[in-house]
Structure formats: structure tokens, C-alpha cells
Short mmCIF file of N, CA and C in Angstrom, two decimals:
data_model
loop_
_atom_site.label_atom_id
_atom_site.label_comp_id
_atom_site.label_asym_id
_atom_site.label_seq_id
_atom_site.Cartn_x
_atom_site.Cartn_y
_atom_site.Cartn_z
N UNK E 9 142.98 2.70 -65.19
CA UNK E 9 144.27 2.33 -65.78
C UNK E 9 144.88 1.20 -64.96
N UNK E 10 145.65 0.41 -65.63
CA UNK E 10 146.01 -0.65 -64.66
C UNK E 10 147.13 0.28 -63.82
N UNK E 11 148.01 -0.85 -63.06
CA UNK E 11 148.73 0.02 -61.92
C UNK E 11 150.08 -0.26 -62.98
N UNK E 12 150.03 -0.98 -63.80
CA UNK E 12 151.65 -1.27 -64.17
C UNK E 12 151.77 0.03 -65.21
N UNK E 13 150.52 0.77 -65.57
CA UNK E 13 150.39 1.85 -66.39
C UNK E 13 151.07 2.98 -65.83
N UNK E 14 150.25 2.95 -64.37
CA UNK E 14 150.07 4.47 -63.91
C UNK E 14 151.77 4.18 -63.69
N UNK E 15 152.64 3.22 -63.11
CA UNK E 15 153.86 3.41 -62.63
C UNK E 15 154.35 3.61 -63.49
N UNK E 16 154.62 2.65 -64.55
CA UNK E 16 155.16 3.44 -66.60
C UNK E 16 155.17 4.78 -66.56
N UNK E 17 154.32 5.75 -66.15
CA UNK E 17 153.90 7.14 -66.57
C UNK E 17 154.37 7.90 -65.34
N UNK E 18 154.71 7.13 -63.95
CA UNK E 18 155.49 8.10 -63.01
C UNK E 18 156.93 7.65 -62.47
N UNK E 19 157.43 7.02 -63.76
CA UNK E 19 158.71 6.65 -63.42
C UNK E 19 159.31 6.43 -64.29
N UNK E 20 159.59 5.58 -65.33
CA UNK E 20 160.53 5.76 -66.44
C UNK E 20 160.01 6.43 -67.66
N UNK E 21 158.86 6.66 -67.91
CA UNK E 21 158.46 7.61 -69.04
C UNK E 21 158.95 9.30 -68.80
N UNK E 22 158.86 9.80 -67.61
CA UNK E 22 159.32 11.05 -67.19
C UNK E 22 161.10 10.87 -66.72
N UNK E 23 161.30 9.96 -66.45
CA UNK E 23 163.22 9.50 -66.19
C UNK E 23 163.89 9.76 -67.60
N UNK E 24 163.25 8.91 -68.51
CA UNK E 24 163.79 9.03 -69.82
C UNK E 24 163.65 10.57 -70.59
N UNK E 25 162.38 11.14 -70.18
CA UNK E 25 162.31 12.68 -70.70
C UNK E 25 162.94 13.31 -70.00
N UNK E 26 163.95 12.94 -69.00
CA UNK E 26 164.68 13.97 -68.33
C UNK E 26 166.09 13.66 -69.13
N UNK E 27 166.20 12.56 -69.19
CA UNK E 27 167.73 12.38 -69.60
C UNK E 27 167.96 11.49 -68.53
N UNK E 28 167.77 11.02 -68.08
CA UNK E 28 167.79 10.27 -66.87
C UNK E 28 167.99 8.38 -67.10
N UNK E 29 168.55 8.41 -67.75
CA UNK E 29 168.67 6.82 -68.42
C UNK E 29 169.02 5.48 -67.49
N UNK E 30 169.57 6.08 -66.24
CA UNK E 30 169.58 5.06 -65.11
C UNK E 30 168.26 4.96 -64.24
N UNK E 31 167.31 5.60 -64.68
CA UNK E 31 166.25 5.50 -63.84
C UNK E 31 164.76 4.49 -64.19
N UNK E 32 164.34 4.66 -63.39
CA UNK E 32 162.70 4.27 -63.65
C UNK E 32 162.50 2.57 -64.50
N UNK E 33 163.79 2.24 -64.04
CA UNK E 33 163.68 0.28 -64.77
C UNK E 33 164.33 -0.11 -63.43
N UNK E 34 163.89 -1.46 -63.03
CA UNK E 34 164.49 -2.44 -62.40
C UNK E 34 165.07 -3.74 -63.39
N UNK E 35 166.73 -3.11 -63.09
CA UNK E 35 167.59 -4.14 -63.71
C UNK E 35 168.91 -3.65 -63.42
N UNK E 36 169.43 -4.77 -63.59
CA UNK E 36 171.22 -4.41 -62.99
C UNK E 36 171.90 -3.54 -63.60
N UNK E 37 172.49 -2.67 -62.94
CA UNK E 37 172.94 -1.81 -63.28
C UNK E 37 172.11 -0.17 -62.88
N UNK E 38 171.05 -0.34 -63.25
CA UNK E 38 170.63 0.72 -62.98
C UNK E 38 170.17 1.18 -61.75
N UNK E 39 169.51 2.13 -61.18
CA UNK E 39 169.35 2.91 -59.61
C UNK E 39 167.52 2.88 -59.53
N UNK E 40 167.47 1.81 -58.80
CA UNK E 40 166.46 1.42 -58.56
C UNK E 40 165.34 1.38 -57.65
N UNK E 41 164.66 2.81 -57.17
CA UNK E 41 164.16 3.20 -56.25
C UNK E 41 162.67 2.61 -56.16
N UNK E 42 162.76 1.64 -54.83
CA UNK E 42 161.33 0.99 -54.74
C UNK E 42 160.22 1.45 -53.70
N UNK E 43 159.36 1.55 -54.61
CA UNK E 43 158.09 1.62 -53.13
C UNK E 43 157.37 0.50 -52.99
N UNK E 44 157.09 -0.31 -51.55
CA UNK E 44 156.34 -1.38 -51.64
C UNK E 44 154.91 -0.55 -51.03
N UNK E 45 154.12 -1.19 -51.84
CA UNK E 45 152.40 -0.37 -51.67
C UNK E 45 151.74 -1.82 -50.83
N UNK E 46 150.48 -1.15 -50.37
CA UNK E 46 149.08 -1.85 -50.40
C UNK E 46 148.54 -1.14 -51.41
N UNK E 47 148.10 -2.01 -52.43
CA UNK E 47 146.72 -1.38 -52.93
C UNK E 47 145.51 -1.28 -52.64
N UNK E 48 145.31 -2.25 -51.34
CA UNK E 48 143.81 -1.93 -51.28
C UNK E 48 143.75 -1.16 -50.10
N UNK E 49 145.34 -0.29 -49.47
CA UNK E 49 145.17 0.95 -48.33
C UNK E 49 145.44 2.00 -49.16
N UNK E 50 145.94 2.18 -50.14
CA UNK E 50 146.26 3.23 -50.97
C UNK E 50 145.35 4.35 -51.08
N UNK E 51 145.58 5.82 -50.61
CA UNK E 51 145.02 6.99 -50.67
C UNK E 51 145.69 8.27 -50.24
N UNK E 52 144.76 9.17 -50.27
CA UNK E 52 145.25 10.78 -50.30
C UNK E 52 144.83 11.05 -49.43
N UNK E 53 145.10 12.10 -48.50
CA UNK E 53 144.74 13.05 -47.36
C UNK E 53 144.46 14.28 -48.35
N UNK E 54 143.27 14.92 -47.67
CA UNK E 54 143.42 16.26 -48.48
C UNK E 54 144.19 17.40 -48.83
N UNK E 55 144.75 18.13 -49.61
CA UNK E 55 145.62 18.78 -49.95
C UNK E 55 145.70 19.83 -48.42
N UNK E 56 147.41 20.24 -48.08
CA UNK E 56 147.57 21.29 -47.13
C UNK E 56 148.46 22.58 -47.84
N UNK E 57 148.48 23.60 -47.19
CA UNK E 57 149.49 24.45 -47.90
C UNK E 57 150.12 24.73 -46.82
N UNK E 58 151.35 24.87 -46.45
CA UNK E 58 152.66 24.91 -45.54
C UNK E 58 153.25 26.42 -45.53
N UNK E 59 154.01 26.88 -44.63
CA UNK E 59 154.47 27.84 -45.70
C UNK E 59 156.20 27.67 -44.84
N UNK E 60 156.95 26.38 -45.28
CA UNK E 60 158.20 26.31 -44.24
C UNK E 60 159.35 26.35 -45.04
N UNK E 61 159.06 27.31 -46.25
CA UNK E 61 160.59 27.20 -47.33
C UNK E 61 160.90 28.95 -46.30
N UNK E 62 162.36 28.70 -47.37
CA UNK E 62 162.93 29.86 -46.94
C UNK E 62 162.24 31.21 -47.00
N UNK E 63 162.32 32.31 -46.38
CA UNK E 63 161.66 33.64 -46.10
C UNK E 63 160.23 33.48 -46.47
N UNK E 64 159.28 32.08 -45.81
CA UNK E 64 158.48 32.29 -45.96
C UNK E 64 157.14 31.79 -46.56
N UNK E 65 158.11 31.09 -47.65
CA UNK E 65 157.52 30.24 -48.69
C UNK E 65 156.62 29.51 -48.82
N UNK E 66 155.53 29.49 -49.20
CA UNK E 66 154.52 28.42 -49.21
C UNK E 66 154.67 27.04 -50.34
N UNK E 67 154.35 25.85 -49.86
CA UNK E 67 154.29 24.78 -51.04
C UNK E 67 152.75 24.06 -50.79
N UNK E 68 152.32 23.34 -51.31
CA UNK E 68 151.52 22.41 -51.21
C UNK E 68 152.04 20.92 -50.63
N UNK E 69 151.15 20.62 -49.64
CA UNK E 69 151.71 19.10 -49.18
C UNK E 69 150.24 18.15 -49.12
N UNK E 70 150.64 16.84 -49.84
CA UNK E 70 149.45 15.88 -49.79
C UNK E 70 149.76 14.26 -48.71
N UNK E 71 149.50 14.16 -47.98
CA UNK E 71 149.76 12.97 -47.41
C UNK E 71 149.15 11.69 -47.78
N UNK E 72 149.81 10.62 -47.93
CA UNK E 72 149.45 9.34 -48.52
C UNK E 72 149.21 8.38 -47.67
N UNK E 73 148.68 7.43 -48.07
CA UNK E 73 148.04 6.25 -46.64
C UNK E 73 148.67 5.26 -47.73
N UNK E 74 148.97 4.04 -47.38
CA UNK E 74 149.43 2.73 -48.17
C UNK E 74 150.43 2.12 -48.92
N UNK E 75 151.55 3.40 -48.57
CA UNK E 75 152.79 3.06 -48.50
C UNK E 75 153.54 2.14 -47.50
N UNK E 76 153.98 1.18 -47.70
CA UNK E 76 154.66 0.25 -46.18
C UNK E 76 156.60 0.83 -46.38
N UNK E 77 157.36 0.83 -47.32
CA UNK E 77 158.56 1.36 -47.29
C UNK E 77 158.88 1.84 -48.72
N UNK E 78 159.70 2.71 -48.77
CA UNK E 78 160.56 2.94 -50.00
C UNK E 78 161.62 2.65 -49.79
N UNK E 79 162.52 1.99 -50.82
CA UNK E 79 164.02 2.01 -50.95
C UNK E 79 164.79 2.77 -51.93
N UNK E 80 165.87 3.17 -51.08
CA UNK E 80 166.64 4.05 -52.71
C UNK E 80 168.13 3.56 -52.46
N UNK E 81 168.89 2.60 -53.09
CA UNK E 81 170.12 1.98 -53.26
C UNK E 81 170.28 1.17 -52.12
N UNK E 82 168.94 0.53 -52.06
CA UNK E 82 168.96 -0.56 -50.92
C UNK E 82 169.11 0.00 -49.72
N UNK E 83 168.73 1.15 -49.44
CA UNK E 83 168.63 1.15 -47.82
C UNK E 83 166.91 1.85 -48.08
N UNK E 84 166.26 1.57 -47.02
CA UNK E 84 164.62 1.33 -46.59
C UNK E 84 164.93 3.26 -45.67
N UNK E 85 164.61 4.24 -46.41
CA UNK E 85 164.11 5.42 -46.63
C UNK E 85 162.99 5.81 -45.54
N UNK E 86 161.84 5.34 -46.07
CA UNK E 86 160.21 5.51 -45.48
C UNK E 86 159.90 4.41 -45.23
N UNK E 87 159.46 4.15 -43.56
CA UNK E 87 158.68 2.79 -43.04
C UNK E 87 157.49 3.41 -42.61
N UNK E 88 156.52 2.62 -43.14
CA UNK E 88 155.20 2.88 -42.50
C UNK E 88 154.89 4.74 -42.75
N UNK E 89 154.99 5.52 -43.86
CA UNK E 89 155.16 7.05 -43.87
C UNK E 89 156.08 7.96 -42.61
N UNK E 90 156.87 7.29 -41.95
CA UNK E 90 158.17 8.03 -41.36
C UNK E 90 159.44 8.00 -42.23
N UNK E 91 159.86 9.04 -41.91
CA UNK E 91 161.40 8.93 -42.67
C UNK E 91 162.65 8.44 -41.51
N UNK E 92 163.31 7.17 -42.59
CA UNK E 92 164.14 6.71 -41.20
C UNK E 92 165.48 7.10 -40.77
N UNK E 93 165.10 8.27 -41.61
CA UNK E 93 167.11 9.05 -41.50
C UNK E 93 168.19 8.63 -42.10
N UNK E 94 167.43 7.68 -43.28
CA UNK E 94 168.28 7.14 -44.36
C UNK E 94 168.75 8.20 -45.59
N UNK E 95 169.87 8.70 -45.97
CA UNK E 95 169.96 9.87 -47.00
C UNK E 95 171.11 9.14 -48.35
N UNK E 96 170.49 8.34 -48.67
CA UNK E 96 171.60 7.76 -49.64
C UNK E 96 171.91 8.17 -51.32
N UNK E 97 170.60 9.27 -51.16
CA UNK E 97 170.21 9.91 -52.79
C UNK E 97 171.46 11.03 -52.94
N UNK E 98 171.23 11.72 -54.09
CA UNK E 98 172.47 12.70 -54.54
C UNK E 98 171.81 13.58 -55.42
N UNK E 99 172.07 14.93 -55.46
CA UNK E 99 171.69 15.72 -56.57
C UNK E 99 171.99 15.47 -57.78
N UNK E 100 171.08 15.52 -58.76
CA UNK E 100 171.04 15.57 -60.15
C UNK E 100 171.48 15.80 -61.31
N UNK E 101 172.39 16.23 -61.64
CA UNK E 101 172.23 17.11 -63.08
C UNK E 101 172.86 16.71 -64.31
N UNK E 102 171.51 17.35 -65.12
CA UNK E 102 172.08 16.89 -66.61
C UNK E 102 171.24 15.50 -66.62
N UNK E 103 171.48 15.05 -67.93
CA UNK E 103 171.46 13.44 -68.52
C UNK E 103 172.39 12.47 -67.91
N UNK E 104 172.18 11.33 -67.57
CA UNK E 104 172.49 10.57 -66.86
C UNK E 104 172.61 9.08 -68.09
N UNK E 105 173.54 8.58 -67.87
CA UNK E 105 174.07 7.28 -68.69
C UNK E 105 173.02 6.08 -68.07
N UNK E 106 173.44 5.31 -68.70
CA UNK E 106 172.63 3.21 -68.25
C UNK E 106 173.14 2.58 -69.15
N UNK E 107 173.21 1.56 -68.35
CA UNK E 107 173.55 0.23 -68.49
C UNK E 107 173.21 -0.14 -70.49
N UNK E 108 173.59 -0.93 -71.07
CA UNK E 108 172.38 -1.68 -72.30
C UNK E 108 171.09 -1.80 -71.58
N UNK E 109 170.04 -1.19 -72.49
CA UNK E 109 169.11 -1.35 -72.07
C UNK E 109 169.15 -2.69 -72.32
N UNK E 110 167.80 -3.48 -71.26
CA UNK E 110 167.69 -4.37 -70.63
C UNK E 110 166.26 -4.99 -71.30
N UNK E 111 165.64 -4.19 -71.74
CA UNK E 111 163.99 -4.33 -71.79
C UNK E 111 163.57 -4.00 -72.95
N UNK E 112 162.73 -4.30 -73.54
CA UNK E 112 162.06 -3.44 -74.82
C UNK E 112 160.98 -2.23 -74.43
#
């Protein structure tokens, strides 16, 4: 699949099925969370299972190679896979408004 696919399908195709109408487009107005990649470092570590939720809990954790930063409302989140103690996100809920769409 190309890559402009796979991102279509993990970002505004699932934003919009949430209700989520400010998400998953880059354009003004809307909340525009970036990851800058390598593609040719891009990969998976093998799956781990954790168990550090409350009373106990187990989740699954996968670690990624070829991420260089994410941004979420312009402040740089993840450098190099550390987190930089940036917390600028907000809980969720419900359907969420946008801008005129911008795009076809």
C-alpha cells in the first residue's frame, strides 16, 4: 500500500468514524498531530505484555524504531522515541466540530 494510504486509514478515516471532525487533516483550523518518520528506519520490536495498569493489569506493548518526533499543537511530544514531558493533549468526548472542510 502506498504510505499516503496506510496514513488515510490511521488517521482521518477512523477521526471521522469517531465524530472527530477536527482531526486526521492538516489544515487551518484543525488539530494537527504530526509524526515525522524515516521510512527506510521504520519498524517493530516484538510484541511485550506488561502488566503496570491498575491492580495489576496487563496490556500489550510494541516498540517502534523510525520515528524522529511527534507533535501535538506544536509542541515536539516524542524525540528520537523518548517522551519530552510535553502534555498539551486533552480528553475526548463525544463528536467534535471543524473548520469548512478544506479538502475533498
Amino acid at each position: 500500500m502506498p504510505v499516503e494510504a496506510v496514513v488515510h486509514q490511521i488517521s482521518e478515516r477512523p477521526a471521522a468514524h469517531l465524530g472527530w471532525l477536527d482531526r486526521g487533516v492538516v489544515a487551518p483550523g484543525y488539530l494537527a498531530d504530526l509524526n515525522v518518520i524515516d521510512l527506510e528506519g521504520l519498524g517493530c520490536a516484538p510484541p511485550m505484555i506488561t502488566a503496570d495498569l491498575p491492580a495489576g493489569g496487563r496490556r500489550l506493548l510494541q516498540a517502534a524504531t523510525g520515528y524522529h518526533w511527534t507533535v501535538k499543537k506544536g509542541r515536539v511530544t516524542f524525540e528520537e522515541g523518548t517522551h519530552t514531558g510535553e502534555l498539551p493533549g486533552a480528553l475526548v468526548r463525544g463528536s467534535r466540530s471543524c473548520p469548512q472542510k478544506a479538502h475533498g
